[in-house]
PDB file of C-alpha atoms in Angstrom:
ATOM      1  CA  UNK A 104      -3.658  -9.417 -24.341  1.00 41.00           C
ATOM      2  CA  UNK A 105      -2.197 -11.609 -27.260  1.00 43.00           C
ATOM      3  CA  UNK A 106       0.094 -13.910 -27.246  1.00 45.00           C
ATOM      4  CA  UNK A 107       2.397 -12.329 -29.367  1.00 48.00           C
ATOM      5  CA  UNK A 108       2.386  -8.951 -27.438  1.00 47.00           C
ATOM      6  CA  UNK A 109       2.953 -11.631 -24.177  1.00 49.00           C
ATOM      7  CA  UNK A 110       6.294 -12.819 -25.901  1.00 50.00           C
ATOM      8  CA  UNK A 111       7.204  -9.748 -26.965  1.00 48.00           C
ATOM      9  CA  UNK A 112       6.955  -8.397 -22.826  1.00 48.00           C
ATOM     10  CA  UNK A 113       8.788 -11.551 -21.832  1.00 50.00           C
ATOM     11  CA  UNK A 114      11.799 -10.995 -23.864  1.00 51.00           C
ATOM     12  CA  UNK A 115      12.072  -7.528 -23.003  1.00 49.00           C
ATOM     13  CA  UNK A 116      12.158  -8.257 -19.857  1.00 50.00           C
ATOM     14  CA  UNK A 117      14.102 -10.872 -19.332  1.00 49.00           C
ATOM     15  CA  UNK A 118      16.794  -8.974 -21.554  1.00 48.00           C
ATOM     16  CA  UNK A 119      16.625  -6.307 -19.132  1.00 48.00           C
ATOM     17  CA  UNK A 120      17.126  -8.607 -15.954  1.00 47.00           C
ATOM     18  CA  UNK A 121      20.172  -9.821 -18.249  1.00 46.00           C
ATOM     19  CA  UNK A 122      22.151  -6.619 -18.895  1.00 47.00           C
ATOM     20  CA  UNK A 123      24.046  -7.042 -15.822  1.00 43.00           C
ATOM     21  CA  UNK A 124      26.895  -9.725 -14.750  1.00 41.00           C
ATOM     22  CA  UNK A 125      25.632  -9.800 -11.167  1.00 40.00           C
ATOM     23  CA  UNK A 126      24.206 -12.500  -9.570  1.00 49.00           C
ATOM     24  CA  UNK A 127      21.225 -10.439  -8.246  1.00 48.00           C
ATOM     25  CA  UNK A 128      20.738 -10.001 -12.232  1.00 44.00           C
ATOM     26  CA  UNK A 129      20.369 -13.437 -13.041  1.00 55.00           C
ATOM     27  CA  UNK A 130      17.970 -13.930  -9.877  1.00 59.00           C
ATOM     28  CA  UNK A 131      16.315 -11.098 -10.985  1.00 56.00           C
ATOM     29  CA  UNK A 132      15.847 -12.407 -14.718  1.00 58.00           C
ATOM     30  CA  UNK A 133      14.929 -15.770 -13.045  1.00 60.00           C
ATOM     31  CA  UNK A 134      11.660 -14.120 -11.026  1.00 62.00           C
ATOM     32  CA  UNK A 135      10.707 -12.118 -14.074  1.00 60.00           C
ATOM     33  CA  UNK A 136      11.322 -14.948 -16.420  1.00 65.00           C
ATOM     34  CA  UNK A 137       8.925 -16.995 -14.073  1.00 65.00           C
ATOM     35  CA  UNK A 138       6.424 -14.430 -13.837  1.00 64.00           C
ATOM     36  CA  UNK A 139       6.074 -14.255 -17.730  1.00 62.00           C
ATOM     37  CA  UNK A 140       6.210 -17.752 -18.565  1.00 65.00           C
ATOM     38  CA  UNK A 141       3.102 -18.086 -16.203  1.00 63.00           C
ATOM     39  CA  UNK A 142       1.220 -15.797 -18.151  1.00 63.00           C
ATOM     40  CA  UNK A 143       2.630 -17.400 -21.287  1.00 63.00           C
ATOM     41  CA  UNK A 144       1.221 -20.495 -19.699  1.00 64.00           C
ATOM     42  CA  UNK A 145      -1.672 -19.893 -18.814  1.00 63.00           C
ATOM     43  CA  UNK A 146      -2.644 -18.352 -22.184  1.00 61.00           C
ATOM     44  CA  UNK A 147      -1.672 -21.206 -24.383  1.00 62.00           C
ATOM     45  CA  UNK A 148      -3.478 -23.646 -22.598  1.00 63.00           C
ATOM     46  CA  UNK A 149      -7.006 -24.652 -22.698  1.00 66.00           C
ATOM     47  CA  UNK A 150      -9.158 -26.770 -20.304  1.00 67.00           C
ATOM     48  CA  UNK A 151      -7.726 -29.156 -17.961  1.00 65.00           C
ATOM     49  CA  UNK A 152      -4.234 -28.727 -19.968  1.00 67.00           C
ATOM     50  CA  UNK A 153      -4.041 -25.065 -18.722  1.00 66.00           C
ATOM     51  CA  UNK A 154      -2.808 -26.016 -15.438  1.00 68.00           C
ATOM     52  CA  UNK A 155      -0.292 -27.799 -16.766  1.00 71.00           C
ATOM     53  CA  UNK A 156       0.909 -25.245 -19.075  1.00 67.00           C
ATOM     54  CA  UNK A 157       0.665 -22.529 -16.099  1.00 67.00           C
ATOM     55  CA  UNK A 158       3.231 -24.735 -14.315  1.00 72.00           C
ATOM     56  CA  UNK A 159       4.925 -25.400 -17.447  1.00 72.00           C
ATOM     57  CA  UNK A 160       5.540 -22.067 -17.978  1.00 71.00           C
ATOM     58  CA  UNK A 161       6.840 -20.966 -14.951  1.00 70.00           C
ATOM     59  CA  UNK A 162       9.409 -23.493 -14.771  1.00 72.00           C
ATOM     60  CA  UNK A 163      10.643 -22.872 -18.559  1.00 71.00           C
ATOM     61  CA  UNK A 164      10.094 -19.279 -17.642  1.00 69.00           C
ATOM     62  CA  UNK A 165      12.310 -19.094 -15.228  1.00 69.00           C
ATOM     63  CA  UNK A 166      15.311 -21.049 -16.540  1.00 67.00           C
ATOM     64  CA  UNK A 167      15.306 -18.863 -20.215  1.00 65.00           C
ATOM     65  CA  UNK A 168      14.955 -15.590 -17.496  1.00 66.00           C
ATOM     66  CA  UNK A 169      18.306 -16.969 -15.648  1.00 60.00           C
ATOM     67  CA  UNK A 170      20.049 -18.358 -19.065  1.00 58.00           C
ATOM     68  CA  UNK A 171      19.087 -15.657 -21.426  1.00 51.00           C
ATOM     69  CA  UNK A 172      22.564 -15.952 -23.093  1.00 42.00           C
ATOM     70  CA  UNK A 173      22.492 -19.802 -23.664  1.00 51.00           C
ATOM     71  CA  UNK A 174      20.089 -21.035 -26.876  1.00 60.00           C
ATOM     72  CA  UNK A 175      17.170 -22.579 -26.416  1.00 66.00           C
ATOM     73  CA  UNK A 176      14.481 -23.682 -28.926  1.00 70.00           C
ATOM     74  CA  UNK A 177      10.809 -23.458 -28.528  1.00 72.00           C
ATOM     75  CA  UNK A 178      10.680 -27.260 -29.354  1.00 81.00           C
ATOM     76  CA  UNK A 179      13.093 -27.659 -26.740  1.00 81.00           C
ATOM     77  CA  UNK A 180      10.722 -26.003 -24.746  1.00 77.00           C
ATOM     78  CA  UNK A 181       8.013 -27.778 -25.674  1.00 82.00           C
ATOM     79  CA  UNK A 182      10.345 -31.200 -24.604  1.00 87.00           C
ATOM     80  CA  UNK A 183      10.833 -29.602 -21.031  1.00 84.00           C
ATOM     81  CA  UNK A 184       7.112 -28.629 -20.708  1.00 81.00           C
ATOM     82  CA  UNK A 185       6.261 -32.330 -21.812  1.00 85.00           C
ATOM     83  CA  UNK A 186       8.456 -34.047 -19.571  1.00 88.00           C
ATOM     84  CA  UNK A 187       7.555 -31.669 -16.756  1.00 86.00           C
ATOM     85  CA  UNK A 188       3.912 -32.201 -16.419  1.00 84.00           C
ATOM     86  CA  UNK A 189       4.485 -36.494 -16.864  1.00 89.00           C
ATOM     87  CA  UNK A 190       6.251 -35.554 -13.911  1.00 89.00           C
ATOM     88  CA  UNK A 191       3.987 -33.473 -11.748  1.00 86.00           C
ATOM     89  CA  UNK A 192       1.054 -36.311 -12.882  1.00 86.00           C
ATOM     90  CA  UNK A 193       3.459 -39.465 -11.702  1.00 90.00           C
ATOM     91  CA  UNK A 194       3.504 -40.639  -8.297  1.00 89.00           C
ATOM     92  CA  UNK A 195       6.998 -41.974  -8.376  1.00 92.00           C
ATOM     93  CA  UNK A 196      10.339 -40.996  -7.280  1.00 95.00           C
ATOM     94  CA  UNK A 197      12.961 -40.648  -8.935  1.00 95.00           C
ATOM     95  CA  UNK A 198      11.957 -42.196 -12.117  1.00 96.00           C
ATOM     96  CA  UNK A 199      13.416 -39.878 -15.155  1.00 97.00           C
ATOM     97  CA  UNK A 200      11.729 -37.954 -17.583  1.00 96.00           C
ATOM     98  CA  UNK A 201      14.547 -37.859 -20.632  1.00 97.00           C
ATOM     99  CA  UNK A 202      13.302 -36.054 -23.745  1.00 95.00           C
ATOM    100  CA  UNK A 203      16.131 -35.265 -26.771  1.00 96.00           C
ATOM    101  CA  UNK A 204      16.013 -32.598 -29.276  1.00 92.00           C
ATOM    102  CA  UNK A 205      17.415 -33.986 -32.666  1.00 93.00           C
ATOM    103  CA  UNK A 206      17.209 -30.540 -34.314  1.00 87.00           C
ATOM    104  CA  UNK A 207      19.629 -28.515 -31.508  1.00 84.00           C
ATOM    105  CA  UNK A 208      21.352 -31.334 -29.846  1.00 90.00           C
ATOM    106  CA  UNK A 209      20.171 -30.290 -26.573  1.00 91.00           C
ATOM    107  CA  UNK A 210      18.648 -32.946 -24.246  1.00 95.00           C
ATOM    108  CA  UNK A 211      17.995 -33.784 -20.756  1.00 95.00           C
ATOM    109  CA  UNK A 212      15.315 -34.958 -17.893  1.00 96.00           C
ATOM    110  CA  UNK A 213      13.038 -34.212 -14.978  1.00 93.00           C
ATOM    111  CA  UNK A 214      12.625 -36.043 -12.320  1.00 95.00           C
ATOM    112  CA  UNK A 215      10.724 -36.365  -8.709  1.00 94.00           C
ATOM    113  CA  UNK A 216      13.539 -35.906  -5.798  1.00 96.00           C
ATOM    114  CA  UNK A 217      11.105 -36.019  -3.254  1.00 95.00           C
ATOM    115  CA  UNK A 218       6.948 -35.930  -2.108  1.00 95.00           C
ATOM    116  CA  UNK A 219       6.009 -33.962   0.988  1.00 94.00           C
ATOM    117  CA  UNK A 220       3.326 -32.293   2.522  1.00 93.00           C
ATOM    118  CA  UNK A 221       3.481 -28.405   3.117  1.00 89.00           C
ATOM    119  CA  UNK A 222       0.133 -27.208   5.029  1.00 89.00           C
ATOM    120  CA  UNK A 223      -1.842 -30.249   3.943  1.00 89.00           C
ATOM    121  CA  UNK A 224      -0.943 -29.861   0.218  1.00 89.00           C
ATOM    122  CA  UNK A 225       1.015 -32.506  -2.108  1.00 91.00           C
ATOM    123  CA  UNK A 226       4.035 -31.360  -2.691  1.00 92.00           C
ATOM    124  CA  UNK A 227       6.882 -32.504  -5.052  1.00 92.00           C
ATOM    125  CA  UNK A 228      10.674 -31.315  -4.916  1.00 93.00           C
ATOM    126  CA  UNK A 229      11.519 -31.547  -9.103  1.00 91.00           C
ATOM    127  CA  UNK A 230      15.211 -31.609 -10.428  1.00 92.00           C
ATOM    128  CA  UNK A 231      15.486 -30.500 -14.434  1.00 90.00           C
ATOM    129  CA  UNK A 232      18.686 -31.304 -15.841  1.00 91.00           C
ATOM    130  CA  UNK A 233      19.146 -29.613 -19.429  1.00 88.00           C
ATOM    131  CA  UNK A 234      22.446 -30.204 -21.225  1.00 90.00           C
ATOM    132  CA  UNK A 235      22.510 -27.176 -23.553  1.00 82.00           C
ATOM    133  CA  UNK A 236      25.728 -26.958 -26.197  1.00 79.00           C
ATOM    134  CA  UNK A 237      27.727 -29.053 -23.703  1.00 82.00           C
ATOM    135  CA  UNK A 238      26.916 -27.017 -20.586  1.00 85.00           C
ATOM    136  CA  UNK A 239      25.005 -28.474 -18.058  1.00 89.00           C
ATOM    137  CA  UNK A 240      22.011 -26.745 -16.187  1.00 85.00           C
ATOM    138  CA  UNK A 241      20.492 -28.318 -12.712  1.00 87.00           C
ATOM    139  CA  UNK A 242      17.517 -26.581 -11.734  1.00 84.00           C
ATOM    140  CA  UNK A 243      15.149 -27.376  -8.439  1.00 87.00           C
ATOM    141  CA  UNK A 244      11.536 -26.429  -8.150  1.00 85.00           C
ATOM    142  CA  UNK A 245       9.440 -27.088  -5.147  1.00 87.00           C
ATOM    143  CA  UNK A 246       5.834 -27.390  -7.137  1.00 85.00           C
ATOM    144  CA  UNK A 247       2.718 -28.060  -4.652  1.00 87.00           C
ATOM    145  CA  UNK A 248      -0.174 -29.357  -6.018  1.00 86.00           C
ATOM    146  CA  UNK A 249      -3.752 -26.650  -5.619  1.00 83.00           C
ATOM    147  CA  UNK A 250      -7.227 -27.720  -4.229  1.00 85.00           C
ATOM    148  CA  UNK A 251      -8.675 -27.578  -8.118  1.00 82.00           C
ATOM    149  CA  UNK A 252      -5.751 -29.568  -8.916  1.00 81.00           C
ATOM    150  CA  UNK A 253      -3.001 -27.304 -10.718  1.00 81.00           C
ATOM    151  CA  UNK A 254       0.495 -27.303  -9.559  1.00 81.00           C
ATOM    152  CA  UNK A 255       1.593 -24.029  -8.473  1.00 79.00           C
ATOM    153  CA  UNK A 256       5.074 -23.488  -8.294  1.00 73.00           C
ATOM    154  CA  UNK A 257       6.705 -22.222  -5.241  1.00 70.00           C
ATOM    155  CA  UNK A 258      10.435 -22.234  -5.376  1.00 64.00           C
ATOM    156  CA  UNK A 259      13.190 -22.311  -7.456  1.00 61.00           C
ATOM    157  CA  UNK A 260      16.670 -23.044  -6.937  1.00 63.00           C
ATOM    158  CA  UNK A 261      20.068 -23.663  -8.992  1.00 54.00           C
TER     159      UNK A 261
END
């Protein structure tokens, strides 16, 4: 499957999930949007940065699913991926991530809230804060870390 044809599927998708006010809608849009930005993921990246990616992708996935409406760039994109994975490969807590986008004026960071251990895996509780057009966006994701050393992420909350 191509990457275009993957992009394409993601954004009609996620514009279905979005047709609705409800909150189940945006919920909806926020599974689907994670779903596809996994696959998105997984399909840009190559080697050892194909985990990251993968993870990448669901995260970033999952807030554009939720936020269809709001604008956001693929280099802002490529700022949240960025910060995201210095995250998921730094050991401390509660040191931020900041990245800025000169182009759209949109900024923000990622940071660590908390380590834990969920049936012997590493686990990390991650806040993203993105400030889009003067709105502000807090999203949590529980990512645990996989034997061959991926981060798979398991949860995702506003």
């Amino acid at each position: 499957m191509s990457i275009r044809i993957i992009i394409i599927y993601f954004l009609f998708i996620t514009y279905l999930a979005s047709c609705s006010n409800t909150q189940d809608s945006k919920k909806i849009g926020q599974v689907l949007g994670a779903i596809s930005g996994t696959i998105i993921g997984s399909k840009l990246g190559k080697g050892a940065g194909k985990n990251f990616y993968t993870a990448s992708g669901a995260i970033v996935g999952s807030i554009i699913g939720k936020n269809l409406g709001e604008i956001i760039s693929k280099t802002d994109i490529d700022y949240i991926s960025s910060k995201t994975g210095e995250v998921l490969n730094d050991n401390e807590i509660g040191k931020k991530y900041s990245w800025k986008n000169s182009e759209t004026g949109n900024s923000g960071y990622v940071k660590t809230e908390r380590k834990f251990k969920n049936q012997n895996q590493n686990c990390k509780e991650i806040k993203q804060v993105i400030k889009i057009k003067e709105k502000i966006k807090e999203i949590y994701s529980t990512a645990c870390e996989q034997s061959d050393g991926s981060w798979r992420i398991s949860k995702l909350d506003k």
